[in-house]
CSV table of C-alpha atoms in Angstrom, one decimal:
chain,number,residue,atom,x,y,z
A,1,UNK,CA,0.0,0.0,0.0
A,2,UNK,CA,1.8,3.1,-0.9
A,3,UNK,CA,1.7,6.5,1.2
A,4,UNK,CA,-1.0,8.2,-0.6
A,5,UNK,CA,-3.7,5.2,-0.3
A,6,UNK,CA,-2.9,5.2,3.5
A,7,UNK,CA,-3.3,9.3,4.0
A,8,UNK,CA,-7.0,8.5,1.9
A,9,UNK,CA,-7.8,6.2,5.2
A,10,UNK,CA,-10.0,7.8,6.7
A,11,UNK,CA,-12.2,8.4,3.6
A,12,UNK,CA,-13.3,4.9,3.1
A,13,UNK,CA,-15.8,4.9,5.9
A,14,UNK,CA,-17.4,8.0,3.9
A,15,UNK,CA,-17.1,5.6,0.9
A,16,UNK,CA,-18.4,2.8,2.9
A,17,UNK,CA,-22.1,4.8,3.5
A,18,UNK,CA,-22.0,6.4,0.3
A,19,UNK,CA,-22.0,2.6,-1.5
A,20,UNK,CA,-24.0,1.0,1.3
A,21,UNK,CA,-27.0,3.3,1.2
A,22,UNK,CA,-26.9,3.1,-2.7
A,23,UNK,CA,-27.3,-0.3,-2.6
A,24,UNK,CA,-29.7,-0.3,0.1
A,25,UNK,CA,-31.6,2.1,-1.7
A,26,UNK,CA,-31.5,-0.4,-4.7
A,27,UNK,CA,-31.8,-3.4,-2.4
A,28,UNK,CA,-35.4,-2.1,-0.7
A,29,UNK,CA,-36.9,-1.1,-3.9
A,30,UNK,CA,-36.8,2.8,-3.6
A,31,UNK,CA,-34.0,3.3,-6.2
A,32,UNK,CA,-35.6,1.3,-9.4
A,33,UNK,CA,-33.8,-1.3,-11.3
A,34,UNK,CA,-34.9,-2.3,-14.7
A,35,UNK,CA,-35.7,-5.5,-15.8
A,36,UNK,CA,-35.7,-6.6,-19.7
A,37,UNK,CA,-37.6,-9.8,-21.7
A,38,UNK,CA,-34.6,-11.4,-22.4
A,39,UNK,CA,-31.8,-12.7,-20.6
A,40,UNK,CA,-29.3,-10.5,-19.4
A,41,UNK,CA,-26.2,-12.2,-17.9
A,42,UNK,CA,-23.8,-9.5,-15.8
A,43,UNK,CA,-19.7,-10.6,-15.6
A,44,UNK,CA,-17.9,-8.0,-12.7
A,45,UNK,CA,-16.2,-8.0,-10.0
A,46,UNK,CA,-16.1,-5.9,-6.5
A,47,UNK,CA,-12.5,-4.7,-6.8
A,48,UNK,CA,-11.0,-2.4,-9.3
A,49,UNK,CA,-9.9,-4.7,-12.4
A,50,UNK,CA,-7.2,-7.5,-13.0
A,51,UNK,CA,-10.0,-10.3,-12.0
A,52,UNK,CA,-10.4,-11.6,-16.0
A,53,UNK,CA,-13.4,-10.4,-17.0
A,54,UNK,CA,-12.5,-10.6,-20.7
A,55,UNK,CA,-11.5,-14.2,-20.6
A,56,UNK,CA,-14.8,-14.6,-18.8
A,57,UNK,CA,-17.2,-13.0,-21.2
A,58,UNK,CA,-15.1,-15.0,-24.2
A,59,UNK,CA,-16.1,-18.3,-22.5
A,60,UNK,CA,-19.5,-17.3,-22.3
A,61,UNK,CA,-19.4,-15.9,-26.1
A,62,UNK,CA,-18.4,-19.4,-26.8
A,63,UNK,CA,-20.8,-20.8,-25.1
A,64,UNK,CA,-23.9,-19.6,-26.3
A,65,UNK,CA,-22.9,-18.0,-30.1
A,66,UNK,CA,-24.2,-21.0,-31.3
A,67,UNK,CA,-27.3,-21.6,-29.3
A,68,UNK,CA,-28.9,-17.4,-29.3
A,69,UNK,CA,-28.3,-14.1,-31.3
A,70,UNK,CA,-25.8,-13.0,-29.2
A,71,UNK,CA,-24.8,-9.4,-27.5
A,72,UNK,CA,-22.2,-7.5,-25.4
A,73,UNK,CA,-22.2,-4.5,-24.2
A,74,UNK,CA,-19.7,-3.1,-22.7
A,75,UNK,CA,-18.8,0.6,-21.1
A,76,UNK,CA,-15.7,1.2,-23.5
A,77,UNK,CA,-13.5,2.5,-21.2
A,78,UNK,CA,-11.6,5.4,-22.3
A,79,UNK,CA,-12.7,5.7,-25.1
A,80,UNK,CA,-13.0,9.4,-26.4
A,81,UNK,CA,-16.6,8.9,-27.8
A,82,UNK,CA,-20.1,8.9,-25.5
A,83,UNK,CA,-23.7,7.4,-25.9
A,84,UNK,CA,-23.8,4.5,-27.7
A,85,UNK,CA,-22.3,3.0,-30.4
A,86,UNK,CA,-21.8,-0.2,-32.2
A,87,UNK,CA,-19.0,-2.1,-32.6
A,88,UNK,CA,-17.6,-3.3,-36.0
A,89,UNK,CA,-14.2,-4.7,-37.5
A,90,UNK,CA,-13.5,-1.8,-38.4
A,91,UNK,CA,-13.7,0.5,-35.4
A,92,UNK,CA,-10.9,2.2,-33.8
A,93,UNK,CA,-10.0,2.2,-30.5
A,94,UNK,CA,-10.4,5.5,-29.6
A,95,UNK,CA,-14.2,5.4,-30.5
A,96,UNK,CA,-15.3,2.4,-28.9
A,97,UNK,CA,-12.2,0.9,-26.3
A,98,UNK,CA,-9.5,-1.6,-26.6
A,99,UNK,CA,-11.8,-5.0,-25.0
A,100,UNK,CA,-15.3,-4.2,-27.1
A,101,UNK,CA,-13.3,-4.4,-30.2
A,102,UNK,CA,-10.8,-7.4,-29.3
A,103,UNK,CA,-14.9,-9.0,-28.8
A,104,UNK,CA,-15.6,-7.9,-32.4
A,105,UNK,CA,-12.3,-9.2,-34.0
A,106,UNK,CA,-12.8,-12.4,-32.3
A,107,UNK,CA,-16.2,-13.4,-32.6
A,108,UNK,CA,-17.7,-11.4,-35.6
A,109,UNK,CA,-21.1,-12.8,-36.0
A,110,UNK,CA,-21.9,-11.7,-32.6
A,111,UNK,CA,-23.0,-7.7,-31.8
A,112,UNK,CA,-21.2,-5.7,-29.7
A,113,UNK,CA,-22.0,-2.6,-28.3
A,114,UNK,CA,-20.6,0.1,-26.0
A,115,UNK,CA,-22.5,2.8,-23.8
A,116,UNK,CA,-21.6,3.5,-20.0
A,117,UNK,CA,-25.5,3.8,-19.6
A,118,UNK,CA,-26.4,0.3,-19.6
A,119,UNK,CA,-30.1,1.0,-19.9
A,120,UNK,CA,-29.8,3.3,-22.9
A,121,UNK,CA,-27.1,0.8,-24.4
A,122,UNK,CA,-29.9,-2.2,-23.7
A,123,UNK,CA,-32.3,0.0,-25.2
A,124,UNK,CA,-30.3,0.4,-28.1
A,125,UNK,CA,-29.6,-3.3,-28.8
A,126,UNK,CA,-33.2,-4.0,-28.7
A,127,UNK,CA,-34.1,-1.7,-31.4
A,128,UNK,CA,-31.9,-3.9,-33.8
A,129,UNK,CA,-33.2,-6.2,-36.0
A,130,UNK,CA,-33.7,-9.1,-35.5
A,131,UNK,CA,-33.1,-7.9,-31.8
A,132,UNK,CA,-30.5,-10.0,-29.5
A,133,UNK,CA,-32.4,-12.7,-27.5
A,134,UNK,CA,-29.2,-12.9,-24.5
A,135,UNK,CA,-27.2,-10.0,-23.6
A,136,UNK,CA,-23.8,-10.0,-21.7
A,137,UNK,CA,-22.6,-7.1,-19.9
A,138,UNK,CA,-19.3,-6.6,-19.3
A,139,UNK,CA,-18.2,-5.1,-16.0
A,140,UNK,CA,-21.7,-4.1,-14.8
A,141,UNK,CA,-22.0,-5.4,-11.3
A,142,UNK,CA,-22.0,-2.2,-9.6
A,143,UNK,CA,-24.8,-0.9,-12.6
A,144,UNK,CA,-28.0,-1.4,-10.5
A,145,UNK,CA,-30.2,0.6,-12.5
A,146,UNK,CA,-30.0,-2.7,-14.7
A,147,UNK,CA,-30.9,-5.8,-12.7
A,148,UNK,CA,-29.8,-8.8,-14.5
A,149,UNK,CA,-31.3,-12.5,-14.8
A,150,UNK,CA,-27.9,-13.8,-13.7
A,151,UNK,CA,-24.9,-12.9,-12.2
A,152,UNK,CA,-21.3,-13.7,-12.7
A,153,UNK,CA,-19.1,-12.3,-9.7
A,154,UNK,CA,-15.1,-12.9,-10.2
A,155,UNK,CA,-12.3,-13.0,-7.9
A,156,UNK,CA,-9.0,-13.1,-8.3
A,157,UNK,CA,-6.8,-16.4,-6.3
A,158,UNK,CA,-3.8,-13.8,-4.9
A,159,UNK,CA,-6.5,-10.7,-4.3
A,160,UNK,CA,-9.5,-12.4,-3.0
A,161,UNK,CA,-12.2,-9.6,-2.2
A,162,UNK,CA,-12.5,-10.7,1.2
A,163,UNK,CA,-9.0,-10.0,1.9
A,164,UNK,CA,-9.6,-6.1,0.5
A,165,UNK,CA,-10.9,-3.3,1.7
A,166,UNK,CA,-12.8,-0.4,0.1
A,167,UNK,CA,-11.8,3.0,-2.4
A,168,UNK,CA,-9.7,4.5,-1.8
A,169,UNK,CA,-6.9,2.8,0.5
A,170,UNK,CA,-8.0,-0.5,-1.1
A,171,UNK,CA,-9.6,-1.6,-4.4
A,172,UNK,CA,-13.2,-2.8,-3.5
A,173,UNK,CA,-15.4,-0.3,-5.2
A,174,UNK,CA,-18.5,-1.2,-2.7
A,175,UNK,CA,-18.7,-3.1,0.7
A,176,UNK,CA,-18.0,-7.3,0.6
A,177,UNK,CA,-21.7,-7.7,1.3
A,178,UNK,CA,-21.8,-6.7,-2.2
A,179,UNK,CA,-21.4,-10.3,-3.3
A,180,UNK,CA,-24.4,-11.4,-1.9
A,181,UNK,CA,-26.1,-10.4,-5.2
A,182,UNK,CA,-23.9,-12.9,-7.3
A,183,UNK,CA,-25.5,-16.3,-8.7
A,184,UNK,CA,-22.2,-17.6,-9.3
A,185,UNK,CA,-18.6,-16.9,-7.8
A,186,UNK,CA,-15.7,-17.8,-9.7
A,187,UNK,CA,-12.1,-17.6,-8.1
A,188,UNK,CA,-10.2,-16.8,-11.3
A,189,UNK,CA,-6.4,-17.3,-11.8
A,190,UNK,CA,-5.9,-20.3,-9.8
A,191,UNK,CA,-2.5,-22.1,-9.6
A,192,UNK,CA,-3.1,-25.0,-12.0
A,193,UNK,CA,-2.2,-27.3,-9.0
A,194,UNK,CA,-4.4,-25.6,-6.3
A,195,UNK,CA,-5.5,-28.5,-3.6
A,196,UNK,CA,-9.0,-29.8,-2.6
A,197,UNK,CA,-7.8,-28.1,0.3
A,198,UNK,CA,-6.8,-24.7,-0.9
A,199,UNK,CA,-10.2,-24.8,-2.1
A,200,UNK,CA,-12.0,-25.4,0.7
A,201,UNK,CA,-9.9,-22.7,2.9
A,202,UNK,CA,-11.1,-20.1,-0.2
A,203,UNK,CA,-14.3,-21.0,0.2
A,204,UNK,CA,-14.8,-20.7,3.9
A,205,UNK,CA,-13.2,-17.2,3.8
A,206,UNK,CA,-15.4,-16.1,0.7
A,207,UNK,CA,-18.5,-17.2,3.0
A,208,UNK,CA,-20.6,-18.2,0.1
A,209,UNK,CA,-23.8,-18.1,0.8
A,210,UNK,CA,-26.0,-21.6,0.3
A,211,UNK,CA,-27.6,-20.2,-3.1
A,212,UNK,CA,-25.0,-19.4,-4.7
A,213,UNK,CA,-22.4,-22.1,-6.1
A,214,UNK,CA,-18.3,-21.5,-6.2
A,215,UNK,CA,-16.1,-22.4,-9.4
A,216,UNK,CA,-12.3,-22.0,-9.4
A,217,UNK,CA,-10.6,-21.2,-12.2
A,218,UNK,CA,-7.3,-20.9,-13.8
A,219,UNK,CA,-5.8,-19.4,-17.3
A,220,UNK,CA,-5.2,-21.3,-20.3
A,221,UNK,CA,-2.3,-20.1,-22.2
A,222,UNK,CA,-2.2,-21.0,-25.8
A,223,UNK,CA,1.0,-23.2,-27.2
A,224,UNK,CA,1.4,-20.0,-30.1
A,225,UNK,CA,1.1,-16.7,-30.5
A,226,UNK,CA,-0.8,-14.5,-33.4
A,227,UNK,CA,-0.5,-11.9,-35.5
A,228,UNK,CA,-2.8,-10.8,-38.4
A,229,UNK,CA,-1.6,-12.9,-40.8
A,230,UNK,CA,0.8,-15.9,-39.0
A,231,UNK,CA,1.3,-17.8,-36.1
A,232,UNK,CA,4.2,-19.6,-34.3
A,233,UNK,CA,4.5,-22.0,-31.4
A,234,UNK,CA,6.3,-20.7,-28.0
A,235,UNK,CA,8.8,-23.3,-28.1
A,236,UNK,CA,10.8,-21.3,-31.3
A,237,UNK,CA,10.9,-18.5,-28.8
A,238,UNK,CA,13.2,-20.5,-26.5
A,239,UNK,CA,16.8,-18.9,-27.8
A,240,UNK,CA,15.4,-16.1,-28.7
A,241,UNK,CA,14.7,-12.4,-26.7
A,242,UNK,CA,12.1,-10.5,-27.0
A,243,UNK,CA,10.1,-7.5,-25.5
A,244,UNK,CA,6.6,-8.4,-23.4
A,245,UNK,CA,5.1,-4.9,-23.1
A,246,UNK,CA,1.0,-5.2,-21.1
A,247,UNK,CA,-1.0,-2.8,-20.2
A,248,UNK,CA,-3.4,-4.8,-18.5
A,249,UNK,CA,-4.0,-4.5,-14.6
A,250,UNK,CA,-2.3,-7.9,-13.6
A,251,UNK,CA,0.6,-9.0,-16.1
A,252,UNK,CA,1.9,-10.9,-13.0
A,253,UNK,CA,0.6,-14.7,-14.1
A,254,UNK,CA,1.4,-13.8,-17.9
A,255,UNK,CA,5.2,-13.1,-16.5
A,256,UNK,CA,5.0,-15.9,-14.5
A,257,UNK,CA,4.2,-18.5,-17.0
A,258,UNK,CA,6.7,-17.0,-19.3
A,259,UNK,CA,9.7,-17.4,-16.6
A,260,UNK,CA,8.4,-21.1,-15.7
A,261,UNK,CA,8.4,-21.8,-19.9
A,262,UNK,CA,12.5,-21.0,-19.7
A,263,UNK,CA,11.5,-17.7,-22.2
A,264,UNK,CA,14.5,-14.9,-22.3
A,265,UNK,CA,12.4,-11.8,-22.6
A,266,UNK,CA,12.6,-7.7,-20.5
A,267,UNK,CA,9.2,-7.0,-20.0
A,268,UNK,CA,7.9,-2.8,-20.5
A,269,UNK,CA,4.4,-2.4,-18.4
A,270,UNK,CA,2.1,0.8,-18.8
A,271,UNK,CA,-0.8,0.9,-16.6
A,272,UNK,CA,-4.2,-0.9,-17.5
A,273,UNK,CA,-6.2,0.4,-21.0
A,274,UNK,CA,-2.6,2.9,-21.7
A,275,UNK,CA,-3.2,4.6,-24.6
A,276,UNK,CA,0.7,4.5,-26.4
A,277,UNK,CA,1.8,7.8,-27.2
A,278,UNK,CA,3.8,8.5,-29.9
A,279,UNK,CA,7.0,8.3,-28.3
A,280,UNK,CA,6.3,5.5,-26.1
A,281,UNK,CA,5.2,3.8,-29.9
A,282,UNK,CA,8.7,4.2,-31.4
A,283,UNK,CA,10.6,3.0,-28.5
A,284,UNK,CA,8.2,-0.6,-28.8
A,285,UNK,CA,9.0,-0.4,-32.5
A,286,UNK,CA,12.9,-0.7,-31.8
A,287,UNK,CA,12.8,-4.3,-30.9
A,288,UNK,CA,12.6,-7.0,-33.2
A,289,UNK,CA,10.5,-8.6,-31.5
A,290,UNK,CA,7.5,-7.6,-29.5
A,291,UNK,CA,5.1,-9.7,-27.4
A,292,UNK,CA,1.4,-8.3,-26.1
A,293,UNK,CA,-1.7,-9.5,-24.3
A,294,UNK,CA,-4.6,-10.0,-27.2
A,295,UNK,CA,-6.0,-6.8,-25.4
A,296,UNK,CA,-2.7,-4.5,-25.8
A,297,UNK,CA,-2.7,-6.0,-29.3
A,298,UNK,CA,-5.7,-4.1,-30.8
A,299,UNK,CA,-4.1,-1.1,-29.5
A,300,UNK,CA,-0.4,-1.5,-30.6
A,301,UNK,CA,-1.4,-3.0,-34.1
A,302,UNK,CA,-2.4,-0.3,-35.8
A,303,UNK,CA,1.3,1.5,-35.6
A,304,UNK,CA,3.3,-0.8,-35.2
A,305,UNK,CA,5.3,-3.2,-38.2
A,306,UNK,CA,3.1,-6.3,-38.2
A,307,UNK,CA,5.9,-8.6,-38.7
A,308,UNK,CA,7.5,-8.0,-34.8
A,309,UNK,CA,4.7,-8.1,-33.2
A,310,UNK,CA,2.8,-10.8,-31.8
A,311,UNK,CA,0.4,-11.9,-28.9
A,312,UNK,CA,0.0,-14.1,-26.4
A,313,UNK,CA,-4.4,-15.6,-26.5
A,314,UNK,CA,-5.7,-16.7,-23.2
A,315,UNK,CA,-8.8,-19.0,-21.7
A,316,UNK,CA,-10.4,-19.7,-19.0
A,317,UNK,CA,-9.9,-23.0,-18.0
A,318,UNK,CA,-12.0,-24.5,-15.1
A,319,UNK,CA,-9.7,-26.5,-12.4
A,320,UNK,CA,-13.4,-29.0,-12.2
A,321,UNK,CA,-17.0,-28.4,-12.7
A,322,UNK,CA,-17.0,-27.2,-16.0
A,323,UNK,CA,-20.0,-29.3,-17.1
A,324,UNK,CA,-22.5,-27.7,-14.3
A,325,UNK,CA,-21.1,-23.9,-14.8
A,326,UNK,CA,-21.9,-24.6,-18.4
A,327,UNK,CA,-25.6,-26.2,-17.5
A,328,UNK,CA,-26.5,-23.6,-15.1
A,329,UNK,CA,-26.2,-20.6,-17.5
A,330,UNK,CA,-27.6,-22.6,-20.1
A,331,UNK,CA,-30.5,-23.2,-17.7
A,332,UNK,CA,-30.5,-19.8,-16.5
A,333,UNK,CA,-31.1,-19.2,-20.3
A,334,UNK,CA,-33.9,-21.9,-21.2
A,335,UNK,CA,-35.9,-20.0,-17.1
A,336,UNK,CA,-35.7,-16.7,-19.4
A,337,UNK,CA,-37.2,-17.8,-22.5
């Protein structure tokens, strides 16, 4: 915790009532949340990023593409546009955010959207035609004037939200009870060998609550990495150096796996949804080689040689119960209809 966060101490009890009568407000009825006639399935998180919400809402994406006509809509953080827009393959970052367009590129038969009002971006999506019949939103826990079918609450393994405390000494952007209002908890970023014990001790700190059901996860990096046009494995990288530049929250488990691999490489971080600026641009173009999370990658692509650089794709991989979290938001789905 560095100096400043512990002078902002004694704010977070003024942040604590602020949040807590919100939701109470919300909770008792007096604030009004809006419900919609199709499914609406929310992916978020109590603390301030880094918990894997994208790799969450492509597993759900990959899920149901196939079974409804499929939406996300996302706030499109930083971008330098407002109200809502659509997503295509051909947007820029700037007008609609680095993760709704990485969504796009990946999974173009799907529609994406982007509006940080979540009722006037719903509204929006159901004046298409033919209108969505299931809409994510991603990173809309804390939007109560929306009340979702389902909820999707995520929690990092080394930052567990019970271990946190609120804005702005810690990260949590409301009080712990918060969770209450999740159908599902998912500990995300496991270690790939985390015990039957390990588990347990999580869950008896989380204190899930008997309606709701835990999942741990872990990330799934691929054997290659990408660009637009090729793609080689990770073992030719073994003698060679390269540059790993992130601007996510957490690049910890991506640096991690990359060190346990035996991969030579110096590794540049900016802070989470950086937008480059032209300096910082040329100095990445230097290196012959340059490595990025898919997320950095729809940022950097644009300007920068396509030949040198390359990034890393990542999953979610469920440590065990992958078959029930898949059946219950495909029942959640079938309750809906």
């Amino acid at each position: 915790m560095n100096l400043l966060r512990k002078i902002l101490l004694p704010i977070v009890p003024v942040y604590y009532m602020v949040t807590w009568l919100r939701n109470k407000l919300y909770d008792l009825d007096i604030k009004k949340s809006m419900t919609y006639e199709v499914p609406v399935i929310a992916v978020g998180n109590l603390s301030v990023g880094g918990t894997g919400k994208s790799p969450m809402v492509e597993y759900l994406i990959r899920l149901l593409r196939d079974k409804v006509h499929l939406a996300t809509l996302s706030r499109g953080y930083k971008r330098e546009t407002n109200g809502f827009q659509l997503v295509t393959i051909n947007s820029l970052v700037k007008d609609v955010g680095d993760e709704p367009l990485q969504f796009k590129t990946k999974f173009c038969d799907i529609v994406v959207g982007v509006d940080g009002d979540r009722r006037n971006g719903i509204a929006n999506l159901m004046n298409l035609r033919p209108k969505p019949s299931l809409i994510l939103l991603d990173d809309a826990y804390q939007h109560r004037k929306v009340k979702a079918s389902f909820y999707i609450l995520l929690t990092p393994y080394d930052d567990l939200y019970c271990d946190d405390i609120l804005l702005p000494t810690g990260n949590l952007r409301e009080p712990r009870k918060g969770a209450d209002r999740a159908n599902i908890v998912v500990v995300t970023k496991c270690p790939g060998d985390i015990t039957q014990e390990d588990r347990v001790r999580v869950a008896q700190k989380l204190r899930i609550k008997s309606n709701q059901i835990l999942f741990f996860s872990t990330i799934n990096y691929g054997n290659e990495i990408f660009n637009t046009s090729a793609n080689r494995s990770l073992d030719s990288l073994k003698d060679v150096f390269f540059v790993l530049v992130t601007g996510i929250a957490n690049p910890k488990p991506l640096i991690d796996y990359y060190t346990s691999i035996g991969l030579d490489f110096k590794h540049v971080r900016y802070p989470d949804h950086h937008n480059f600026t032209t300096k910082e641009l040329s100095d990445i173009n230097k290196h012959d080689l340059i490595i990025t999370t898919e997320k950095d990658y729809v940022r950097l692509s644009p300007n920068l040689s396509s030949d040198k650089l390359w990034y890393q794709p990542i999953e979610v991989k469920f440590i065990e119960g992958k078959a029930d979290f898949d059946a219950r938001i495909l029942e959640n789905l079938k309750k809906a209809k």
